[in-house]
């Protein structure tokens, strides 16, 4: 009994607990990244006029964002960024750098619908520390958002204990940066993280040693075969016939991840109008027309449209796209219900505040994506577990034949 407890504890610790802790950490990190992007979407853009509103030589200005290109690197941690008519400084100490994937192809101008799956590269943003990043060249396009200070006549972004800097390096248009970042900003598979390979190897080796030891005792034949089978779990998914179910698991897991990405980009224009105390699946848009001020002089509106011809006309006139989800595009289009999110004033430009048309009620779409992605999650885990049970049983059977 003591040996069985040791074997089960070793299996659970190395195969489930450590990878599970890593999965929790990874998911939390990417959730925080996406939350920081939403904060950046609501933050005002700093410009020369705003930076001179304060009267004191040294003061905290608030949370701002800035689009520019690298102009110079000063000292160890200080960099200078320039836009068309303004320069800002960033203190890069303890700042994470995110390299955002570009589009893999050009959007079709003749198609009014976004094709996110086809044109956004299926890869995660690379995450680097400034201390290990040595290839930053001049004219690199950068978006930075975070606490902004006025010090000795210059504006400087710097981390504080309450808020940290979001620092994005990107290629392509600023208008698609938020959409690409939200889409890509999630782990492909949280359970395969930086802790998983080492933990699986350590667990497999530990169980193999225990099995080798138990084989020396005639009375422990069954439990030693069981332990040896457990030591092969890291490679067991690739054994036939369960390998077919392993690829089915990967297929449904990827579909769930894709639906979560669709859900999050549907939220982008919608989150400004949400009550933050209510979950997105419990709230709908309350009226057919509404406007609000995201920040001073930046008004954002939505308007309900029930005419597909009007939607097509707006798309062609303003060069914007219709955003929908893959699982119900046809159903929504038949209802001819759209929500047009737009900026009535064009004096101030903010690339993070999108002009887009949502095909259907955003709250209903978010709820449908969430429910469907959860179904695919459970289905993929069920398929994976079933494949492992089949392969484990066959592995134990062959070990039993060989060891007789």
Coordinates of C-alpha atoms in Angstrom, one line a residue:
X1 CA 0.0 0.0 0.0
X2 CA 2.8 2.4 0.8
X3 CA 4.4 1.8 -2.6
X4 CA 1.1 2.4 -4.3
X5 CA 0.7 5.7 -2.5
X6 CA 4.2 6.7 -3.5
X7 CA 3.6 5.8 -7.2
X8 CA 0.3 7.7 -7.3
X9 CA 1.7 10.7 -5.5
X10 CA 4.7 10.8 -7.9
X11 CA 2.4 10.5 -10.9
X12 CA 0.0 13.3 -9.8
X13 CA 2.9 15.6 -8.7
X14 CA 4.9 15.4 -11.9
X15 CA 2.2 14.8 -14.5
X16 CA -0.6 17.0 -13.2
X17 CA 0.3 19.3 -10.3
X18 CA 3.5 21.0 -11.8
X19 CA 2.1 21.3 -15.3
X20 CA -1.1 22.6 -13.8
X21 CA 0.7 25.3 -11.8
X22 CA 2.5 26.3 -15.0
X23 CA -0.8 26.4 -16.9
X24 CA -2.3 28.6 -14.2
X25 CA 0.6 31.0 -14.3
X26 CA 0.7 31.2 -18.1
X27 CA -3.1 31.8 -18.5
X28 CA -2.9 34.5 -15.8
X29 CA 0.0 36.2 -17.6
X30 CA -1.8 36.3 -21.0
X31 CA -5.1 37.4 -19.3
X32 CA -3.2 40.3 -17.8
X33 CA -1.7 41.1 -21.2
X34 CA -5.2 41.4 -22.8
X35 CA -6.5 43.5 -19.9
X36 CA -3.6 45.9 -20.3
X37 CA -4.5 46.2 -24.0
X38 CA -8.0 47.2 -23.1
X39 CA -6.6 49.7 -20.6
X40 CA -4.5 51.1 -23.5
X41 CA -7.5 51.2 -25.7
X42 CA -9.3 53.5 -23.3
X43 CA -6.2 55.7 -22.4
X44 CA -5.8 59.0 -24.2
X45 CA -2.9 59.7 -26.6
X46 CA -0.3 62.0 -25.2
X47 CA 0.7 64.9 -27.4
X48 CA 2.6 68.2 -27.0
X49 CA -0.4 70.1 -25.7
X50 CA -1.5 67.6 -23.0
X51 CA 2.1 67.3 -21.8
X52 CA 2.2 71.1 -21.0
X53 CA -1.1 71.2 -19.1
X54 CA 0.6 70.6 -15.8
X55 CA 2.2 73.6 -14.0
X56 CA 4.8 71.9 -12.0
X57 CA 8.2 70.9 -13.2
X58 CA 7.9 67.3 -11.9
X59 CA 4.5 65.6 -11.6
X60 CA 2.4 62.5 -12.5
X61 CA 0.2 63.2 -15.5
X62 CA -1.8 59.9 -15.6
X63 CA -2.2 56.9 -17.8
X64 CA -1.5 57.7 -21.5
X65 CA -0.5 55.9 -24.6
X66 CA 1.9 56.9 -27.4
X67 CA 2.6 55.7 -31.0
X68 CA 6.0 56.5 -32.3
X69 CA 9.3 55.1 -33.6
X70 CA 12.6 54.7 -31.9
X71 CA 14.8 57.8 -32.1
X72 CA 17.6 57.1 -29.7
X73 CA 18.8 55.0 -26.7
X74 CA 20.3 56.9 -23.8
X75 CA 22.1 55.2 -20.9
X76 CA 21.1 51.7 -20.0
X77 CA 17.4 51.9 -19.6
X78 CA 16.2 55.2 -21.3
X79 CA 14.9 55.3 -24.8
X80 CA 13.5 58.2 -26.9
X81 CA 10.5 57.8 -29.1
X82 CA 9.2 60.3 -31.7
X83 CA 5.9 60.8 -33.5
X84 CA 5.4 63.4 -36.1
X85 CA 5.6 66.4 -33.8
X86 CA 6.4 65.1 -30.3
X87 CA 9.0 63.2 -28.4
X88 CA 8.5 60.9 -25.4
X89 CA 10.9 59.0 -23.2
X90 CA 10.5 55.5 -21.7
X91 CA 12.2 54.1 -18.7
X92 CA 12.7 50.4 -19.8
X93 CA 13.7 49.0 -16.4
X94 CA 11.6 45.9 -15.7
X95 CA 9.6 46.5 -18.9
X96 CA 8.4 43.5 -20.9
X97 CA 8.6 43.8 -24.7
X98 CA 5.9 42.2 -26.8
X99 CA 6.6 41.5 -30.5
X100 CA 3.2 41.5 -32.2
X101 CA 2.8 39.2 -35.3
X102 CA 1.9 40.9 -38.5
X103 CA -0.7 39.9 -41.1
X104 CA 0.3 36.9 -43.2
X105 CA -1.5 38.4 -46.2
X106 CA -3.2 41.6 -47.4
X107 CA -6.9 42.0 -46.6
X108 CA -9.2 41.6 -49.6
X109 CA -10.6 45.1 -50.3
X110 CA -13.5 43.7 -52.2
X111 CA -14.8 41.6 -49.3
X112 CA -16.6 43.5 -46.6
X113 CA -16.1 40.8 -44.0
X114 CA -12.9 40.5 -41.9
X115 CA -10.9 37.3 -42.6
X116 CA -9.0 37.0 -39.3
X117 CA -8.3 33.3 -39.5
X118 CA -6.8 33.7 -43.0
X119 CA -4.7 36.8 -42.6
X120 CA -3.5 36.8 -38.9
X121 CA -0.5 34.7 -38.3
X122 CA -1.3 31.8 -35.9
X123 CA 1.5 32.5 -33.4
X124 CA 1.9 34.1 -30.0
X125 CA 3.6 37.4 -29.4
X126 CA 7.2 37.0 -28.4
X127 CA 7.9 38.3 -24.9
X128 CA 11.3 39.6 -24.1
X129 CA 13.0 41.6 -21.3
X130 CA 14.8 44.8 -22.1
X131 CA 18.0 43.5 -20.5
X132 CA 18.1 40.6 -23.0
X133 CA 16.9 42.6 -26.1
X134 CA 19.7 43.9 -28.2
X135 CA 18.4 44.2 -31.7
X136 CA 16.2 47.3 -31.4
X137 CA 16.9 49.6 -34.4
X138 CA 16.0 53.1 -35.3
X139 CA 12.6 53.7 -36.9
X140 CA 11.1 50.6 -35.2
X141 CA 7.4 51.1 -34.7
X142 CA 6.4 51.1 -31.1
X143 CA 3.2 51.6 -29.0
X144 CA 3.7 52.3 -25.3
X145 CA 1.1 52.8 -22.7
X146 CA 1.4 53.4 -19.0
X147 CA 2.1 55.9 -16.2
X148 CA 3.4 59.2 -17.6
X149 CA 5.4 61.7 -15.7
X150 CA 6.7 65.2 -16.4
X151 CA 10.3 65.5 -15.2
X152 CA 12.6 68.5 -15.9
X153 CA 10.6 69.5 -19.0
X154 CA 10.3 66.1 -20.6
X155 CA 7.6 63.4 -20.5
X156 CA 8.6 60.0 -19.4
X157 CA 6.8 56.7 -19.2
X158 CA 7.8 54.7 -16.1
X159 CA 6.5 51.7 -14.1
X160 CA 4.9 52.3 -10.8
X161 CA 3.8 49.9 -8.0
X162 CA 0.1 50.3 -9.2
X163 CA 0.5 50.3 -13.0
X164 CA 3.1 48.9 -15.4
X165 CA 4.0 49.9 -19.0
X166 CA 2.7 48.0 -22.0
X167 CA 5.3 48.1 -24.7
X168 CA 4.5 46.7 -28.2
X169 CA 6.8 46.4 -31.2
X170 CA 4.9 45.8 -34.4
X171 CA 4.9 45.9 -38.2
X172 CA 2.0 46.9 -40.3
X173 CA -0.8 49.4 -39.8
X174 CA -1.6 51.0 -36.4
X175 CA -5.3 50.5 -37.0
X176 CA -5.0 46.7 -36.9
X177 CA -2.5 46.5 -34.0
X178 CA -5.1 46.1 -31.2
X179 CA -7.0 43.5 -33.1
X180 CA -3.9 41.5 -33.9
X181 CA -2.6 41.8 -30.3
X182 CA -5.9 40.6 -28.8
X183 CA -6.2 37.8 -31.3
X184 CA -2.7 36.5 -30.8
X185 CA -2.4 37.2 -27.0
X186 CA -3.1 33.8 -25.6
X187 CA -1.1 30.6 -25.1
X188 CA -1.6 27.8 -27.7
X189 CA -1.9 25.2 -24.9
X190 CA -1.4 26.3 -21.3
X191 CA -0.7 22.8 -20.1
X192 CA 2.4 22.7 -22.4
X193 CA 4.4 25.4 -20.7
X194 CA 7.9 26.1 -19.5
X195 CA 7.5 23.7 -16.6
X196 CA 5.9 20.8 -18.4
X197 CA 8.9 19.2 -20.3
X198 CA 11.1 19.1 -17.2
X199 CA 8.3 17.9 -15.0
X200 CA 7.4 15.1 -17.4
X201 CA 11.0 13.9 -17.8
X202 CA 11.5 14.0 -14.0
X203 CA 8.3 12.1 -13.4
X204 CA 9.0 9.5 -16.1
X205 CA 12.5 8.9 -14.8
X206 CA 11.3 8.7 -11.1
X207 CA 8.6 6.1 -12.0
X208 CA 11.0 4.1 -14.1
X209 CA 13.4 3.9 -11.1
X210 CA 10.5 2.8 -8.8
X211 CA 9.4 0.2 -11.3
X212 CA 13.0 -1.1 -11.7
X213 CA 13.2 -1.4 -7.9
X214 CA 9.9 -3.2 -7.6
X215 CA 10.7 -5.7 -10.3
X216 CA 13.3 -7.2 -7.9
X217 CA 10.5 -8.4 -5.6
X218 CA 8.4 -11.3 -6.9
X219 CA 5.4 -10.3 -5.0
X220 CA 5.1 -6.9 -6.7
X221 CA 4.8 -8.0 -10.3
X222 CA 1.5 -6.3 -11.1
X223 CA 2.3 -3.0 -9.4
X224 CA 5.8 -2.9 -11.0
X225 CA 4.2 -3.4 -14.5
X226 CA 1.7 -0.7 -13.6
X227 CA 4.5 1.7 -12.6
X228 CA 6.5 1.0 -15.7
X229 CA 3.4 1.8 -17.8
X230 CA 3.0 5.1 -15.9
X231 CA 6.6 6.0 -16.7
X232 CA 5.7 5.9 -20.4
X233 CA 2.9 8.4 -20.2
X234 CA 4.9 11.3 -21.6
X235 CA 5.2 9.5 -25.0
X236 CA 2.1 7.4 -24.7
X237 CA -0.2 9.8 -26.7
X238 CA 1.9 9.1 -29.8
X239 CA 1.4 5.3 -29.6
X240 CA -1.2 3.8 -32.0
X241 CA -4.1 3.6 -32.0
X242 CA -4.5 6.5 -29.5
X243 CA -2.5 8.8 -31.7
X244 CA -5.5 9.3 -33.9
X245 CA -7.5 10.6 -30.9
X246 CA -4.5 12.8 -29.9
X247 CA -4.7 14.6 -33.2
X248 CA -8.5 14.9 -32.8
X249 CA -7.9 16.4 -29.4
X250 CA -5.5 19.0 -30.9
X251 CA -8.1 19.8 -33.5
X252 CA -10.9 20.6 -31.0
X253 CA -8.5 22.4 -28.6
X254 CA -7.4 24.7 -31.5
X255 CA -11.1 25.3 -32.4
X256 CA -11.8 26.3 -28.8
X257 CA -8.8 28.7 -28.8
X258 CA -10.0 30.2 -32.1
X259 CA -13.5 30.8 -30.7
X260 CA -12.0 32.6 -27.7
X261 CA -10.0 34.8 -30.0
X262 CA -13.2 35.6 -32.0
X263 CA -15.0 36.4 -28.7
X264 CA -12.3 38.8 -27.6
X265 CA -12.2 40.8 -30.8
X266 CA -16.0 41.1 -30.7
X267 CA -15.6 42.6 -27.2
X268 CA -13.2 45.2 -28.4
X269 CA -15.7 47.9 -29.5
X270 CA -18.3 46.6 -27.1
X271 CA -16.3 46.9 -23.9
X272 CA -16.6 50.7 -23.8
X273 CA -20.3 50.4 -23.4
X274 CA -20.4 47.7 -20.8
X275 CA -21.1 48.0 -17.1
X276 CA -17.8 46.8 -15.5
X277 CA -19.7 45.2 -12.6
X278 CA -21.7 42.9 -15.0
X279 CA -20.2 40.0 -16.9
X280 CA -20.3 40.3 -20.7
X281 CA -22.6 37.3 -21.0
X282 CA -25.3 39.0 -18.9
X283 CA -25.5 42.4 -20.6
X284 CA -26.8 43.5 -23.9
X285 CA -26.8 46.8 -25.7
X286 CA -29.6 48.8 -24.1
X287 CA -30.6 51.2 -27.0
X288 CA -30.3 51.4 -30.7
X289 CA -28.1 54.5 -30.6
X290 CA -25.7 55.7 -28.0
X291 CA -22.6 57.9 -27.6
X292 CA -20.1 58.4 -24.8
X293 CA -16.8 60.2 -24.2
X294 CA -14.0 57.7 -23.8
X295 CA -11.7 60.6 -22.9
X296 CA -12.0 64.3 -23.4
X297 CA -12.7 65.2 -27.1
X298 CA -12.8 61.5 -28.1
X299 CA -16.5 60.5 -28.6
X300 CA -17.4 56.9 -29.5
X301 CA -20.8 55.8 -30.7
X302 CA -22.8 52.8 -31.9
X303 CA -25.9 52.6 -34.0
X304 CA -28.1 49.7 -34.7
X305 CA -28.6 48.9 -38.4
X306 CA -31.3 46.5 -39.8
X307 CA -30.6 47.0 -43.5
X308 CA -27.8 45.0 -45.2
X309 CA -27.6 47.4 -48.1
X310 CA -26.8 50.3 -45.7
X311 CA -24.1 48.2 -44.1
X312 CA -22.5 47.5 -47.5
X313 CA -22.7 51.2 -48.4
X314 CA -21.0 52.3 -45.1
X315 CA -18.2 49.7 -45.7
X316 CA -17.5 51.0 -49.1
X317 CA -17.8 54.7 -48.2
X318 CA -15.6 54.5 -45.1
X319 CA -13.4 51.6 -46.0
X320 CA -14.3 49.5 -42.9
X321 CA -15.1 45.9 -42.4
X322 CA -17.9 43.7 -40.9
X323 CA -16.8 41.6 -38.0
X324 CA -18.5 38.2 -37.4
X325 CA -17.8 34.8 -35.9
X326 CA -17.3 31.6 -37.8
X327 CA -19.9 29.5 -36.1
X328 CA -23.0 31.7 -36.8
X329 CA -22.1 34.1 -39.6
X330 CA -24.9 32.8 -41.8
X331 CA -27.5 32.8 -39.0
X332 CA -26.7 36.4 -38.1
X333 CA -26.7 37.7 -41.6
X334 CA -30.2 36.3 -42.2
X335 CA -31.5 38.4 -39.3
X336 CA -30.0 41.6 -40.9
X337 CA -29.1 43.0 -37.4
X338 CA -25.8 44.9 -37.3
X339 CA -24.2 47.3 -34.8
X340 CA -22.0 50.0 -36.3
X341 CA -19.3 51.4 -33.9
X342 CA -17.9 54.6 -35.1
X343 CA -16.2 57.9 -34.2
X344 CA -18.4 60.9 -35.1
X345 CA -15.4 63.3 -34.9
X346 CA -12.3 62.8 -37.0
X347 CA -10.3 65.6 -35.6
X348 CA -8.5 63.3 -33.2
X349 CA -7.2 60.0 -34.4
X350 CA -6.8 57.0 -32.1
X351 CA -5.9 53.8 -33.9
X352 CA -7.0 51.7 -30.9
X353 CA -10.6 53.0 -31.1
X354 CA -12.0 50.9 -34.0
X355 CA -14.6 51.8 -36.5
X356 CA -16.2 48.4 -37.3
X357 CA -19.6 46.8 -37.9
X358 CA -20.6 43.8 -35.8
X359 CA -22.8 41.3 -37.5
X360 CA -25.4 40.7 -34.8
X361 CA -25.9 41.6 -31.1
X362 CA -22.3 41.7 -29.6
X363 CA -23.5 40.4 -26.2
X364 CA -25.3 37.4 -27.8
X365 CA -22.2 36.6 -29.9
X366 CA -19.9 36.7 -26.9
X367 CA -22.2 34.4 -25.0
X368 CA -22.4 32.0 -27.9
X369 CA -18.6 32.0 -28.4
X370 CA -18.0 31.3 -24.7
X371 CA -20.4 28.4 -24.6
X372 CA -19.2 26.8 -27.8
X373 CA -15.5 27.2 -26.8
X374 CA -16.2 25.5 -23.4
X375 CA -17.9 22.6 -25.3
X376 CA -14.8 22.2 -27.5
X377 CA -12.5 22.4 -24.4
X378 CA -14.4 19.6 -22.6
X379 CA -14.7 17.6 -25.8
X380 CA -10.9 17.8 -26.5
X381 CA -10.1 16.8 -22.9
X382 CA -12.5 13.9 -23.1
X383 CA -11.0 12.7 -26.3
X384 CA -7.5 13.0 -25.0
X385 CA -8.4 11.1 -21.8
X386 CA -10.1 8.3 -23.8
X387 CA -7.0 8.0 -26.0
X388 CA -4.8 7.8 -23.0
X389 CA -6.9 5.1 -21.4
X390 CA -6.8 3.0 -24.6
X391 CA -3.0 3.4 -25.0
X392 CA -2.3 2.8 -21.3
X393 CA -4.3 -0.4 -21.3
X394 CA -2.5 -1.7 -24.4
X395 CA 0.9 -0.6 -23.0
X396 CA 0.3 -2.5 -19.8
X397 CA -0.9 -5.5 -21.8
X398 CA 2.4 -5.6 -23.9
X399 CA 4.6 -5.1 -20.8
X400 CA 2.8 -8.0 -19.2
X401 CA 3.5 -10.2 -22.3
X402 CA 7.1 -9.2 -22.4
X403 CA 7.8 -9.6 -18.7
X404 CA 6.4 -13.1 -18.3

